[in-house]
Tab-separated table of C-alpha atoms and ligand atoms in Angstrom:
chain	number	residue	atom	x	y	z
A	511	MET	CA	-17.829	28.385	22.041
A	512	GLY	CA	-20.192	26.797	19.930
A	513	ARG	CA	-20.445	23.019	17.935
A	514	LEU	CA	-21.587	23.678	13.995
A	515	VAL	CA	-22.194	21.554	11.111
A	516	MET	CA	-21.586	24.053	7.978
A	517	LYS	CA	-23.689	21.729	4.777
A	518	PHE	CA	-23.194	23.365	0.804
A	519	GLY	CA	-25.011	21.705	-1.917
A	520	GLY	CA	-24.160	21.705	-5.384
A	521	THR	CA	-24.371	24.890	-6.798
A	522	SER	CA	-21.531	25.985	-3.508
A	523	VAL	CA	-19.105	23.436	-4.543
A	524	ALA	CA	-19.234	23.473	-8.153
A	525	ASP	CA	-15.755	24.366	-9.100
A	526	ILE	CA	-12.830	24.711	-7.494
A	527	ASP	CA	-12.959	28.494	-7.085
A	528	ARG	CA	-15.988	27.902	-5.263
A	529	ILE	CA	-15.114	25.531	-2.873
A	530	ARG	CA	-12.480	27.964	-1.779
A	531	ASN	CA	-15.058	30.457	-1.158
A	532	VAL	CA	-16.750	27.372	0.847
A	533	ALA	CA	-13.341	27.279	3.168
A	534	ARG	CA	-13.516	30.861	3.532
A	535	HIS	CA	-16.542	30.591	5.294
A	536	VAL	CA	-15.515	27.754	7.372
A	537	GLU	CA	-12.399	29.537	8.062
A	538	ARG	CA	-14.487	32.625	9.364
A	539	GLU	CA	-16.537	29.947	11.537
A	540	VAL	CA	-13.234	28.839	13.122
A	541	LYS	CA	-11.589	31.725	13.869
A	542	ALA	CA	-15.076	33.185	15.901
A	543	GLY	CA	-13.743	29.794	18.242
A	544	ASN	CA	-16.438	27.451	16.469
A	545	HIS	CA	-15.863	23.387	16.500
A	546	VAL	CA	-16.894	22.729	13.613
A	547	ALA	CA	-17.927	19.826	11.099
A	548	VAL	CA	-18.765	20.207	6.962
A	549	VAL	CA	-20.808	18.073	5.309
A	550	VAL	CA	-21.296	18.673	1.578
A	551	SER	CA	-23.057	17.757	-1.906
A	552	ALA	CA	-21.352	16.274	-4.893
A	553	MET	CA	-20.328	19.159	-7.104
A	554	ALA	CA	-23.302	20.444	-8.992
A	555	GLY	CA	-24.558	18.375	-11.529
A	556	THR	CA	-21.873	15.749	-10.682
A	557	THR	CA	-24.324	13.019	-9.558
A	558	ASN	CA	-26.990	13.535	-12.421
A	559	GLN	CA	-23.734	12.158	-14.295
A	560	LEU	CA	-23.474	8.948	-12.265
A	561	VAL	CA	-27.733	8.069	-11.715
A	562	GLU	CA	-27.203	8.711	-16.580
A	563	TRP	CA	-24.216	6.106	-16.137
A	564	CYS	CA	-25.805	3.742	-14.422
A	565	ARG	CA	-28.155	4.217	-16.620
A	566	GLN	CA	-26.773	3.802	-19.398
A	567	ALA	CA	-24.746	0.705	-18.036
A	568	ALA	CA	-28.331	-1.254	-17.692
A	569	ALA	CA	-31.518	0.264	-17.236
A	570	VAL	CA	-32.840	-1.995	-14.512
A	571	HIS	CA	-29.376	-2.236	-12.605
A	572	ASP	CA	-28.542	-3.725	-9.038
A	573	ALA	CA	-29.212	-0.859	-6.474
A	574	ARG	CA	-26.082	-1.543	-4.402
A	575	GLU	CA	-24.190	-1.008	-7.269
A	576	TYR	CA	-26.008	1.838	-7.991
A	577	ASP	CA	-24.888	3.284	-4.500
A	578	ALA	CA	-21.615	2.508	-5.020
A	579	VAL	CA	-21.367	4.820	-8.086
A	580	VAL	CA	-23.095	7.685	-6.916
A	581	SER	CA	-21.788	7.735	-3.268
A	582	THR	CA	-18.712	8.791	-5.529
A	583	GLY	CA	-19.489	12.630	-6.202
A	584	GLU	CA	-19.879	13.722	-2.437
A	585	GLN	CA	-15.930	11.685	-1.522
A	586	ILE	CA	-14.799	14.091	-4.219
A	587	THR	CA	-15.827	17.351	-2.734
A	588	ALA	CA	-14.982	16.345	0.545
A	589	GLY	CA	-11.435	15.251	-0.171
A	590	LEU	CA	-10.994	18.320	-2.367
A	591	LEU	CA	-12.296	20.366	0.798
A	592	ALA	CA	-9.682	19.292	2.937
A	593	ILE	CA	-7.424	20.445	1.008
A	594	VAL	CA	-7.925	23.422	0.402
A	595	LEU	CA	-8.711	23.630	3.716
A	596	GLN	CA	-4.938	22.297	5.134
A	597	ASP	CA	-3.654	24.440	1.865
A	598	MET	CA	-4.859	27.391	4.223
A	599	GLY	CA	-3.437	26.246	7.483
A	600	ILE	CA	-6.646	24.633	8.794
A	601	PRO	CA	-5.971	21.688	10.172
A	602	ALA	CA	-8.980	19.266	8.501
A	603	ARG	CA	-9.967	15.982	7.689
A	604	SER	CA	-12.015	13.878	5.197
A	605	TRP	CA	-14.509	11.529	6.011
A	606	ALA	CA	-16.555	9.164	4.055
A	607	GLY	CA	-19.876	8.093	5.363
A	608	TRP	CA	-18.781	4.836	6.576
A	609	GLN	CA	-15.494	6.340	8.312
A	610	ILE	CA	-17.263	7.537	10.604
A	611	PRO	CA	-19.647	5.472	11.009
A	612	ILE	CA	-23.131	6.743	9.954
A	613	GLU	CA	-25.251	3.794	10.127
A	614	THR	CA	-28.033	3.320	7.806
A	615	ASP	CA	-30.981	0.806	7.394
A	616	GLY	CA	-29.407	-0.550	4.311
A	617	VAL	CA	-32.610	0.488	1.938
A	618	HIS	CA	-30.023	1.342	-0.794
A	619	GLY	CA	-30.950	4.223	-2.631
A	620	ALA	CA	-33.563	5.825	-0.693
A	621	ALA	CA	-31.463	4.469	3.452
A	622	ARG	CA	-32.517	5.950	6.429
A	623	MET	CA	-29.608	6.828	9.237
A	624	THR	CA	-30.096	4.849	12.505
A	625	ASN	CA	-27.285	5.397	14.031
A	626	ILE	CA	-23.758	8.131	14.000
A	627	ASN	CA	-21.099	7.853	16.742
A	628	GLY	CA	-19.450	11.314	16.624
A	629	ASP	CA	-16.966	9.991	19.195
A	630	GLU	CA	-14.048	10.455	17.235
A	631	ILE	CA	-14.939	13.144	15.079
A	632	LEU	CA	-15.792	15.159	18.549
A	633	LYS	CA	-12.614	14.544	19.569
A	634	ARG	CA	-10.812	15.790	16.671
A	635	MET	CA	-12.855	19.122	16.464
A	636	GLU	CA	-12.298	19.873	19.850
A	637	GLN	CA	-8.586	19.334	18.547
A	638	GLY	CA	-9.462	21.974	16.164
A	639	GLN	CA	-9.553	19.713	13.392
A	640	VAL	CA	-12.533	20.655	11.209
A	641	ALA	CA	-14.383	16.972	10.268
A	642	VAL	CA	-15.671	17.368	6.119
A	643	ILE	CA	-17.691	15.013	5.842
A	644	THR	CA	-19.501	13.262	2.361
A	645	GLY	CA	-23.669	14.231	2.583
A	646	PHE	CA	-26.108	11.843	1.209
A	647	GLN	CA	-24.922	8.338	2.631
A	648	GLY	CA	-23.637	5.895	5.125
A	649	ILE	CA	-23.138	1.976	5.859
A	650	GLY	CA	-25.767	-0.193	6.081
A	651	PRO	CA	-26.177	-3.787	7.982
A	652	ASP	CA	-25.096	-5.543	4.029
A	653	LYS	CA	-21.448	-3.168	4.889
A	654	ARG	CA	-21.982	-1.623	1.996
A	655	VAL	CA	-22.785	1.976	1.049
A	656	SER	CA	-26.149	3.317	0.744
A	657	THR	CA	-27.194	6.570	0.351
A	658	LEU	CA	-29.910	8.697	1.353
A	659	GLY	CA	-32.642	9.492	-1.728
A	660	ARG	CA	-32.265	12.661	-4.013
A	661	GLY	CA	-30.998	16.017	-2.106
A	662	GLY	CA	-30.239	13.532	1.301
A	663	SER	CA	-26.786	15.429	2.043
A	664	ASP	CA	-29.167	18.439	4.048
A	665	THR	CA	-30.650	15.122	6.076
A	666	SER	CA	-26.622	14.369	7.170
A	667	ALA	CA	-26.124	17.595	7.461
A	668	VAL	CA	-29.055	17.894	10.308
A	669	ALA	CA	-28.558	14.413	11.413
A	670	VAL	CA	-24.915	14.897	12.032
A	671	ALA	CA	-25.523	18.536	14.023
A	672	ALA	CA	-27.989	15.869	16.730
A	673	ALA	CA	-25.369	13.575	17.125
A	674	LEU	CA	-22.535	16.547	17.714
A	675	ASP	CA	-25.290	18.888	19.418
A	676	ALA	CA	-24.640	21.248	17.070
A	677	ALA	CA	-26.759	23.996	15.314
A	678	CYS	CA	-26.895	23.527	11.206
A	679	ASP	CA	-26.208	25.685	8.950
A	680	ILE	CA	-27.543	24.742	5.569
A	681	TYR	CA	-25.640	26.682	2.726
A	682	THR	CA	-27.194	27.135	-0.588
A	683	ASP	CA	-27.349	29.190	-3.566
A	684	VAL	CA	-30.296	31.691	-2.399
A	685	ASP	CA	-29.839	33.207	0.898
A	686	GLY	CA	-33.417	32.006	2.993
A	687	VAL	CA	-36.267	30.094	2.086
A	688	TYR	CA	-38.577	32.329	0.839
A	689	THR	CA	-42.727	32.842	0.565
A	690	ALA	CA	-42.650	31.189	-2.856
A	691	ASP	CA	-39.171	29.377	-4.881
A	692	PRO	CA	-37.624	32.522	-5.700
A	693	ARG	CA	-36.393	31.623	-9.445
A	694	ILE	CA	-39.840	31.600	-10.403
A	695	VAL	CA	-41.562	34.215	-8.622
A	696	THR	CA	-39.303	37.354	-8.501
A	697	ALA	CA	-41.656	39.425	-5.820
A	698	ALA	CA	-41.211	36.099	-3.100
A	699	ARG	CA	-39.964	37.832	-0.096
A	700	LYS	CA	-37.517	35.855	1.994
A	701	LEU	CA	-38.796	35.335	5.460
A	702	ASP	CA	-36.668	35.870	8.696
A	703	ARG	CA	-38.125	32.745	10.761
A	704	ILE	CA	-40.333	29.746	9.308
A	705	SER	CA	-41.870	26.760	11.479
A	706	TYR	CA	-40.784	23.788	11.478
A	707	GLU	CA	-44.387	22.285	11.004
A	708	GLU	CA	-44.523	24.759	7.633
A	709	MET	CA	-41.283	24.004	6.433
A	710	LEU	CA	-41.817	20.381	6.809
A	711	GLU	CA	-45.061	21.101	4.355
A	712	GLN	CA	-43.218	23.333	2.197
A	713	ALA	CA	-40.622	20.960	1.567
A	714	SER	CA	-42.956	17.879	1.048
A	715	LEU	CA	-45.305	20.180	-1.240
A	716	GLY	CA	-41.906	20.196	-3.385
A	717	ALA	CA	-39.389	23.527	-2.074
A	718	LYS	CA	-36.431	21.323	-2.296
A	719	VAL	CA	-34.944	24.275	-0.444
A	720	LEU	CA	-34.230	21.422	2.287
A	721	GLN	CA	-35.002	18.019	1.557
A	722	THR	CA	-38.137	16.871	3.377
A	723	ARG	CA	-36.609	14.436	6.006
A	724	SER	CA	-33.620	16.890	7.360
A	725	VAL	CA	-36.558	18.832	8.485
A	726	GLU	CA	-38.695	15.688	10.109
A	727	LEU	CA	-34.821	15.311	11.597
A	728	ALA	CA	-34.740	19.063	12.836
A	729	MET	CA	-37.960	19.184	14.504
A	730	VAL	CA	-37.583	15.893	16.403
A	731	TYR	CA	-34.456	16.323	17.650
A	732	LYS	CA	-34.601	20.425	18.496
A	733	VAL	CA	-31.764	20.754	16.379
A	734	PRO	CA	-31.022	24.773	15.158
A	735	LEU	CA	-30.743	25.127	11.766
A	736	GLN	CA	-30.282	28.123	9.328
A	737	VAL	CA	-30.503	28.251	5.610
A	738	ARG	CA	-28.317	30.770	4.158
A	739	SER	CA	-26.220	31.441	1.117
A	740	SER	CA	-22.358	30.274	0.331
A	741	PHE	CA	-22.580	33.282	-2.244
A	742	GLU	CA	-22.777	35.662	0.373
A	743	PRO	CA	-19.334	36.778	0.981
A	744	PRO	CA	-17.427	35.128	3.465
A	745	ASP	CA	-16.073	38.146	4.992
A	746	SER	CA	-19.458	39.982	5.365
A	747	ALA	CA	-20.511	41.684	8.626
A	748	ASN	CA	-24.065	40.502	8.373
A	749	GLN	CA	-22.940	37.198	10.269
A	750	ASN	CA	-24.602	34.750	12.818
A	751	LYS	CA	-25.684	35.957	16.683
A	752	PRO	CA	-25.242	34.917	20.225
A	753	ASP	CA	-29.019	35.038	19.337
A	754	GLY	CA	-28.561	32.639	17.591
A	755	THR	CA	-30.220	34.661	14.788
A	756	GLY	CA	-28.847	34.965	11.169
A	757	PRO	CA	-28.613	36.717	7.561
A	758	GLY	CA	-30.371	33.489	6.607
A	759	THR	CA	-33.634	31.485	7.662
A	760	ILE	CA	-34.178	30.343	10.591
A	761	VAL	CA	-36.164	27.278	10.825
A	762	CYS	CA	-37.262	27.017	14.173
A	763	ASP	CA	-40.516	26.079	16.842
A	764	GLU	CA	-43.742	28.263	16.095
A	765	ASP	CA	-43.817	29.883	19.537
A	766	LYS	CA	-40.632	31.825	18.547
A	767	ILE	CA	-41.773	33.329	15.261
A	768	VAL	CA	-44.231	36.730	16.422
A	769	GLU	CA	-45.778	37.937	13.526
A	770	GLN	CA	-47.790	34.915	12.765
A	771	HIS	CA	-49.475	34.669	8.895
A	772	VAL	CA	-52.048	33.098	7.989
A	773	VAL	CA	-50.252	31.639	4.386
A	774	SER	CA	-46.081	31.575	5.059
A	775	GLY	CA	-45.518	30.209	0.994
A	776	ILE	CA	-46.854	28.707	-1.899
A	777	ALA	CA	-44.931	25.470	-2.960
A	778	TYR	CA	-45.530	23.393	-6.071
A	779	SER	CA	-44.621	20.149	-7.865
A	780	ARG	CA	-43.870	18.984	-11.536
A	781	ASP	CA	-43.337	15.465	-9.722
A	782	GLU	CA	-47.246	14.422	-10.321
A	783	ALA	CA	-48.662	12.319	-12.739
A	784	LYS	CA	-52.617	11.817	-12.331
A	785	VAL	CA	-54.348	7.762	-13.166
A	786	SER	CA	-58.091	7.633	-13.547
A	787	ILE	CA	-59.925	4.454	-13.488
A	788	ARG	CA	-63.590	4.588	-15.289
A	789	ARG	CA	-66.265	2.743	-14.518
A	790	VAL	CA	-66.220	0.677	-12.064
A	791	LYS	CA	-68.531	-0.680	-9.834
A	792	ASP	CA	-70.132	1.502	-6.807
A	793	GLN	CA	-70.310	-0.978	-4.457
A	794	PRO	CA	-67.892	-1.680	-1.208
A	795	GLY	CA	-64.502	-3.180	-1.619
A	796	VAL	CA	-63.840	-1.855	-4.385
A	797	SER	CA	-61.416	1.213	-3.143
A	798	ALA	CA	-59.544	-1.318	-1.215
A	799	ALA	CA	-59.382	-3.665	-4.113
A	800	ILE	CA	-57.691	-1.068	-6.495
A	801	PHE	CA	-55.406	0.457	-3.669
A	802	GLY	CA	-54.140	-2.202	-1.718
A	803	PRO	CA	-52.216	-4.188	-4.803
A	804	LEU	CA	-51.188	-0.328	-5.452
A	805	ALA	CA	-49.903	-0.740	-1.595
A	806	GLU	CA	-48.144	-3.634	-2.310
A	807	ALA	CA	-45.921	-2.544	-5.189
A	808	ASP	CA	-44.814	0.190	-2.523
A	809	ILE	CA	-46.558	3.053	-4.586
A	810	SER	CA	-47.485	6.113	-2.852
A	811	VAL	CA	-50.994	7.688	-3.480
A	812	ASP	CA	-51.756	11.094	-2.959
A	813	MET	CA	-55.023	12.745	-3.569
A	814	ILE	CA	-58.269	10.434	-4.315
A	815	VAL	CA	-61.458	11.528	-6.176
A	816	GLN	CA	-64.261	9.223	-6.403
A	817	ASN	CA	-67.084	10.766	-8.330
A	818	LEU	CA	-70.999	10.631	-7.738
A	819	SER	CA	-72.273	7.569	-9.638
A	820	PRO	CA	-75.228	9.236	-10.857
A	821	ASP	CA	-76.923	5.413	-11.782
A	822	GLY	CA	-75.306	4.349	-8.321
A	823	ALA	CA	-73.892	1.122	-10.167
A	824	PHE	CA	-70.519	2.883	-11.528
A	825	THR	CA	-68.576	5.288	-10.661
A	826	ASP	CA	-65.094	6.957	-11.547
A	827	ILE	CA	-61.895	7.049	-9.562
A	828	THR	CA	-58.689	9.351	-10.074
A	829	PHE	CA	-55.326	9.558	-7.913
A	830	THR	CA	-52.476	10.831	-8.422
A	831	LEU	CA	-49.387	9.528	-7.631
A	832	ALA	CA	-45.395	10.241	-7.968
A	833	ARG	CA	-45.214	10.604	-12.111
A	834	LYS	CA	-41.526	7.776	-11.202
A	835	ASP	CA	-44.368	5.624	-10.499
A	836	LEU	CA	-46.710	6.119	-12.965
A	837	ARG	CA	-45.267	3.527	-15.507
A	838	LYS	CA	-45.710	0.510	-12.579
A	839	ALA	CA	-49.267	1.601	-11.605
A	840	ILE	CA	-50.510	1.397	-14.888
A	841	GLU	CA	-48.796	-2.252	-14.976
A	842	VAL	CA	-50.283	-2.944	-11.224
A	843	ILE	CA	-54.135	-1.958	-12.406
A	844	SER	CA	-53.882	-3.991	-15.611
A	845	ALA	CA	-53.430	-6.751	-13.759
A	846	MET	CA	-56.288	-6.361	-11.897
A	847	LYS	CA	-58.897	-5.312	-14.311
A	848	GLY	CA	-60.405	-9.080	-14.286
A	849	LYS	CA	-61.080	-9.334	-10.617
A	850	VAL	CA	-62.179	-5.039	-10.295
A	851	GLY	CA	-63.989	-4.741	-13.453
A	852	TYR	CA	-63.155	-1.900	-14.510
A	853	GLU	CA	-64.320	0.032	-17.931
A	854	GLU	CA	-60.993	1.491	-19.061
A	855	VAL	CA	-57.635	3.321	-17.926
A	856	VAL	CA	-56.595	7.001	-18.532
A	857	HIS	CA	-53.532	8.551	-17.368
A	858	SER	CA	-51.637	11.320	-17.667
A	859	ALA	CA	-48.440	12.854	-16.628
A	860	ASP	CA	-48.710	16.357	-17.750
A	861	VAL	CA	-49.713	17.863	-14.176
A	862	ALA	CA	-48.476	19.607	-11.242
A	863	LYS	CA	-49.997	20.245	-7.861
A	864	VAL	CA	-49.849	23.908	-6.335
A	865	SER	CA	-50.075	24.144	-2.481
A	866	VAL	CA	-50.460	27.173	-0.145
A	867	VAL	CA	-49.382	26.594	3.152
A	868	GLY	CA	-49.540	28.475	6.815
A	869	ILE	CA	-50.339	27.406	10.258
A	870	GLY	CA	-52.497	30.737	10.863
A	871	MET	CA	-55.689	28.290	8.362
A	872	ARG	CA	-56.035	26.472	11.576
A	873	SER	CA	-57.980	29.812	13.084
A	874	HIS	CA	-58.633	31.275	9.825
A	875	ALA	CA	-61.594	29.899	7.123
A	876	GLY	CA	-61.646	31.300	3.489
A	877	VAL	CA	-58.298	30.022	2.997
A	878	ALA	CA	-59.239	27.325	0.388
A	879	ALA	CA	-61.889	29.786	-1.288
A	880	LYS	CA	-59.781	32.786	-2.168
A	881	MET	CA	-57.603	29.956	-3.718
A	882	PHE	CA	-60.321	28.616	-5.673
A	883	LYS	CA	-61.318	32.197	-6.870
A	884	SER	CA	-57.963	33.417	-8.045
A	885	PHE	CA	-57.828	29.740	-9.920
A	886	ALA	CA	-61.219	31.080	-11.533
A	887	ASP	CA	-60.267	34.405	-12.579
A	888	LYS	CA	-57.155	33.045	-14.608
A	889	GLY	CA	-59.020	30.248	-15.789
A	890	ILE	CA	-56.837	27.653	-14.605
A	891	ASN	CA	-58.867	24.213	-14.167
A	892	ILE	CA	-58.809	22.297	-11.034
A	893	GLN	CA	-58.464	18.680	-11.198
A	894	ALA	CA	-58.426	17.192	-7.858
A	895	ILE	CA	-58.034	18.995	-4.071
A	896	THR	CA	-57.017	17.834	-1.060
A	897	THR	CA	-56.481	19.927	2.241
A	898	SER	CA	-54.509	19.211	6.127
A	899	GLU	CA	-54.489	21.496	9.019
A	900	ILE	CA	-52.465	23.980	7.651
A	901	LYS	CA	-52.381	23.396	3.542
A	902	VAL	CA	-54.297	23.395	1.167
A	903	SER	CA	-53.141	21.269	-2.467
A	904	VAL	CA	-54.312	21.514	-6.069
A	905	LEU	CA	-54.098	19.440	-9.060
A	906	ILE	CA	-53.731	21.116	-11.824
A	907	ASP	CA	-52.713	21.957	-15.593
A	908	GLU	CA	-48.988	21.254	-15.859
A	909	ALA	CA	-48.602	24.572	-18.279
A	910	TYR	CA	-50.498	26.497	-15.859
A	911	THR	CA	-48.266	25.960	-12.346
A	912	GLU	CA	-45.878	29.293	-12.871
A	913	LEU	CA	-48.428	31.337	-13.335
A	914	ALA	CA	-50.567	29.684	-10.531
A	915	VAL	CA	-47.805	30.453	-8.073
A	916	ARG	CA	-47.958	34.172	-8.943
A	917	ALA	CA	-51.532	34.302	-9.241
A	918	LEU	CA	-51.722	32.534	-5.370
A	919	HIS	CA	-48.646	34.708	-4.116
A	920	GLN	CA	-49.781	37.591	-5.356
A	921	ALA	CA	-53.478	36.871	-4.052
A	922	TYR	CA	-52.490	36.014	-0.408
A	923	GLY	CA	-50.587	39.021	-0.040
A	924	LEU	CA	-47.116	37.965	-0.092
A	925	ASP	CA	-45.763	40.359	-2.014
A	926	LYS	CA	-46.662	42.771	-0.081
A	927	LYS	CA	-44.169	42.773	3.979
B	66	ADP	P1	-28.109	22.431	-3.074
B	66	ADP	O1	-27.777	22.420	-4.177
B	66	ADP	O2	-27.719	23.933	-1.832
B	66	ADP	O3	-28.851	21.676	-2.194
B	66	ADP	P2	-31.273	22.580	-4.002
B	66	ADP	O4	-31.249	23.662	-5.386
B	66	ADP	O5	-31.401	21.360	-3.847
B	66	ADP	O6	-29.585	23.664	-3.406
B	66	ADP	O7	-32.195	24.143	-3.475
B	66	ADP	C1	-31.705	25.454	-3.125
B	66	ADP	C2	-33.148	26.020	-4.464
B	66	ADP	O8	-34.430	25.688	-4.040
B	66	ADP	C3	-33.181	27.194	-4.714
B	66	ADP	O9	-32.119	27.619	-5.559
B	66	ADP	C4	-34.454	27.677	-5.227
B	66	ADP	O10	-34.844	27.242	-6.487
B	66	ADP	C5	-35.460	25.945	-4.606
B	66	ADP	N1	-36.293	26.741	-4.241
B	66	ADP	C6	-38.305	26.085	-3.654
B	66	ADP	N2	-38.553	26.646	-3.259
B	66	ADP	C7	-38.193	27.374	-2.372
B	66	ADP	C8	-38.239	28.967	-1.300
B	66	ADP	N3	-39.510	28.674	-0.933
B	66	ADP	N4	-37.265	29.064	-1.201
B	66	ADP	C9	-36.387	29.698	-1.066
B	66	ADP	N5	-35.613	28.068	-2.024
B	66	ADP	C10	-36.191	27.576	-3.152
B	67	LIG	N1	-25.952	14.687	-4.283
B	67	LIG	C1	-27.114	14.074	-3.943
B	67	LIG	C2	-27.990	15.040	-5.021
B	67	LIG	O1	-27.439	15.782	-5.920
B	67	LIG	C3	-27.282	14.808	-2.402
B	67	LIG	C4	-27.578	16.243	-2.840
B	67	LIG	O2	-26.780	16.968	-3.208
B	67	LIG	O3	-28.167	16.085	-1.259
B	67	LIG	O4	-29.254	14.327	-5.176
B	68	MG	MG1	-30.707	19.849	-1.874
């Protein structure tokens, strides 16, 4: 008899019919003899609506009250699913994060979980009661609800699984992790397995099928993690097997992956912006004078490009950052003009980052070269490049995002089995 955490995302619980469908997936696992906890997201669109209401109420608002509002979406789903399960004769009880409690560091809107006391939940699960837990939230040291950042229910589910020593199935609107976002690449293929490392890169480079932090936690706590679809019929014959495989994609250690590819996937992110600071002095200390104040303002910088200065006296510095931080970054840079002494600052939000990911890159040369060749063939200009051991990312004009992702998918042979 196993312990299982089943997480259902927003589209999977979008209305009462879908919640009933989810309940049937839960019923199947309970009948198979598993002790089950469920983690739910808000119904599709609800969190966006709640965020928008906060914005309309006041453009700048108290982060504690933002959390009080946006955490309610998950509370609705948890209660509704518990009602439906009870109606089907399955003992169930809903739990808000604070009731368990799921403790966080209290950073409102971007909290991290610090501790989960699973005792009460475990006791009840062993008596056959299904725990339906709100994703995306916990309670901070200030005794207030704190949310984990958008997409945070994935992380709640993995953390609950780690606390309960359970496996974790993430149910979503696709049947696994693909070689690229199946919404934009029709030839994308479902992967049977992906390593934690590759999934971590994919997530942090924009593949929002899992929140990045959820993959980090799964990797650290060795949580058996699967991404699968809630839209597969609950009574389908294709279900989890005792050997740990299942109908979806298993995220696991790389030594459990038999068939290795150099590149396992293409990711993209439109959440990018670019800033260029023109004609700064080419001398020691200038980068520190620019990036120090940005870091102090809590702005994370991603790619950095410094041009060779033709005259040895002045240079241009270009960097990328999250689009949401662009306005703040421009304010910080304007404030440093007197000290740094640049000529002008130009910026653009019409950029996207496209990345190829694969652990095989560690031992294979030519991955980046193939990427550049494929962009050259399509006439796509590369504005910045960054690499790590298992990924190459480039910044391009946003308008070419889909073309670029499809071209790379083909260039690395991912269209073919
Ligand atoms: P949920 O609401 O269930 O949390 P999300 O919308 O957060 O679901 O994540 C699922 C979506 O992630 C899919 O619909 C798909 O468009 C997108 N996605 C992006 N990259 C990938 C990928 N490589 N594999 C699968 N899905 C991906
Ligand atoms: N409802 C939250 C969001 O939309 C958390 C989640 O669904 O994972 O971001
Ligand atoms: Mg999600």
